[in-house]
Amino acid sequence: MGFFATIGRGWQMSKLSLSVIRKDPELIVYMMISAVFALACMIGIGLPQYMEMS
């Protein structure tokens, strides 16, 4: 189990997830909502630390 095996498994999982999205395009909406909330959480955690540094 080397580095390239890990990369290969990740690539297979990416192709599998894209095939699921192709079968049901409505899932993109949930993915976008999840991305927005993840970004909001990262900003919510990082902004106070950034403001403290200034």
PDB file of C-alpha atoms in Angstrom:
ATOM      1  CA  MET A   1       0.000   0.000   0.000  1.00  0.00           C
ATOM      2  CA  GLY A   2       2.039   2.829  -1.255  1.00  0.00           C
ATOM      3  CA  PHE A   3       1.464   6.390  -2.204  1.00  0.00           C
ATOM      4  CA  PHE A   4       0.266   5.582  -5.718  1.00  0.00           C
ATOM      5  CA  ALA A   5      -2.216   2.988  -4.457  1.00  0.00           C
ATOM      6  CA  THR A   6      -3.764   5.661  -2.265  1.00  0.00           C
ATOM      7  CA  ILE A   7      -3.943   8.063  -5.207  1.00  0.00           C
ATOM      8  CA  GLY A   8      -5.549   5.327  -7.322  1.00  0.00           C
ATOM      9  CA  ARG A   9      -8.231   4.615  -4.721  1.00  0.00           C
ATOM     10  CA  GLY A  10      -8.989   8.326  -4.450  1.00  0.00           C
ATOM     11  CA  TRP A  11      -9.327   8.591  -8.218  1.00  0.00           C
ATOM     12  CA  GLN A  12     -11.697   5.594  -8.290  1.00  0.00           C
ATOM     13  CA  MET A  13     -13.833   7.162  -5.566  1.00  0.00           C
ATOM     14  CA  SER A  14     -13.949  10.437  -7.512  1.00  0.00           C
ATOM     15  CA  LYS A  15     -15.112   8.659 -10.665  1.00  0.00           C
ATOM     16  CA  LEU A  16     -17.728   6.749  -8.681  1.00  0.00           C
ATOM     17  CA  SER A  17     -19.096   9.911  -7.089  1.00  0.00           C
ATOM     18  CA  LEU A  18     -19.272  11.635 -10.482  1.00  0.00           C
ATOM     19  CA  SER A  19     -21.230   8.702 -11.889  1.00  0.00           C
ATOM     20  CA  VAL A  20     -23.727   9.065  -9.026  1.00  0.00           C
ATOM     21  CA  ILE A  21     -24.058  12.798  -9.782  1.00  0.00           C
ATOM     22  CA  ARG A  22     -24.673  12.023 -13.467  1.00  0.00           C
ATOM     23  CA  LYS A  23     -27.504   9.665 -12.533  1.00  0.00           C
ATOM     24  CA  ASP A  24     -29.122  12.158 -10.138  1.00  0.00           C
ATOM     25  CA  PRO A  25     -28.106  15.765 -10.926  1.00  0.00           C
ATOM     26  CA  GLU A  26     -30.277  17.124  -8.092  1.00  0.00           C
ATOM     27  CA  LEU A  27     -27.553  16.048  -5.678  1.00  0.00           C
ATOM     28  CA  ILE A  28     -25.390  18.949  -6.884  1.00  0.00           C
ATOM     29  CA  VAL A  29     -27.672  21.291  -4.926  1.00  0.00           C
ATOM     30  CA  TYR A  30     -26.871  19.491  -1.680  1.00  0.00           C
ATOM     31  CA  MET A  31     -23.188  19.523  -2.513  1.00  0.00           C
ATOM     32  CA  MET A  32     -23.259  23.293  -3.080  1.00  0.00           C
ATOM     33  CA  ILE A  33     -25.185  23.913   0.146  1.00  0.00           C
ATOM     34  CA  SER A  34     -22.670  21.783   2.013  1.00  0.00           C
ATOM     35  CA  ALA A  35     -19.779  23.725   0.470  1.00  0.00           C
ATOM     36  CA  VAL A  36     -21.328  27.059   1.498  1.00  0.00           C
ATOM     37  CA  PHE A  37     -21.816  25.911   5.093  1.00  0.00           C
ATOM     38  CA  ALA A  38     -18.311  24.440   5.250  1.00  0.00           C
ATOM     39  CA  LEU A  39     -16.871  27.739   4.018  1.00  0.00           C
ATOM     40  CA  ALA A  40     -18.972  29.651   6.554  1.00  0.00           C
ATOM     41  CA  CYS A  41     -17.664  27.402   9.343  1.00  0.00           C
ATOM     42  CA  MET A  42     -14.059  27.897   8.253  1.00  0.00           C
ATOM     43  CA  ILE A  43     -14.559  31.664   8.184  1.00  0.00           C
ATOM     44  CA  GLY A  44     -16.307  31.563  11.556  1.00  0.00           C
ATOM     45  CA  ILE A  45     -13.396  29.696  13.095  1.00  0.00           C
ATOM     46  CA  GLY A  46     -10.592  31.545  11.315  1.00  0.00           C
ATOM     47  CA  LEU A  47     -11.852  35.132  11.432  1.00  0.00           C
ATOM     48  CA  PRO A  48     -11.509  35.616  15.214  1.00  0.00           C
ATOM     49  CA  GLN A  49      -7.978  34.238  15.090  1.00  0.00           C
ATOM     50  CA  TYR A  50      -7.117  36.533  12.183  1.00  0.00           C
ATOM     51  CA  MET A  51      -8.585  39.540  13.989  1.00  0.00           C
ATOM     52  CA  GLU A  52      -6.583  38.690  17.121  1.00  0.00           C
ATOM     53  CA  MET A  53      -3.335  38.724  15.106  1.00  0.00           C
ATOM     54  CA  SER A  54      -3.913  42.301  13.908  1.00  0.00           C
TER      55      SER A  54
END
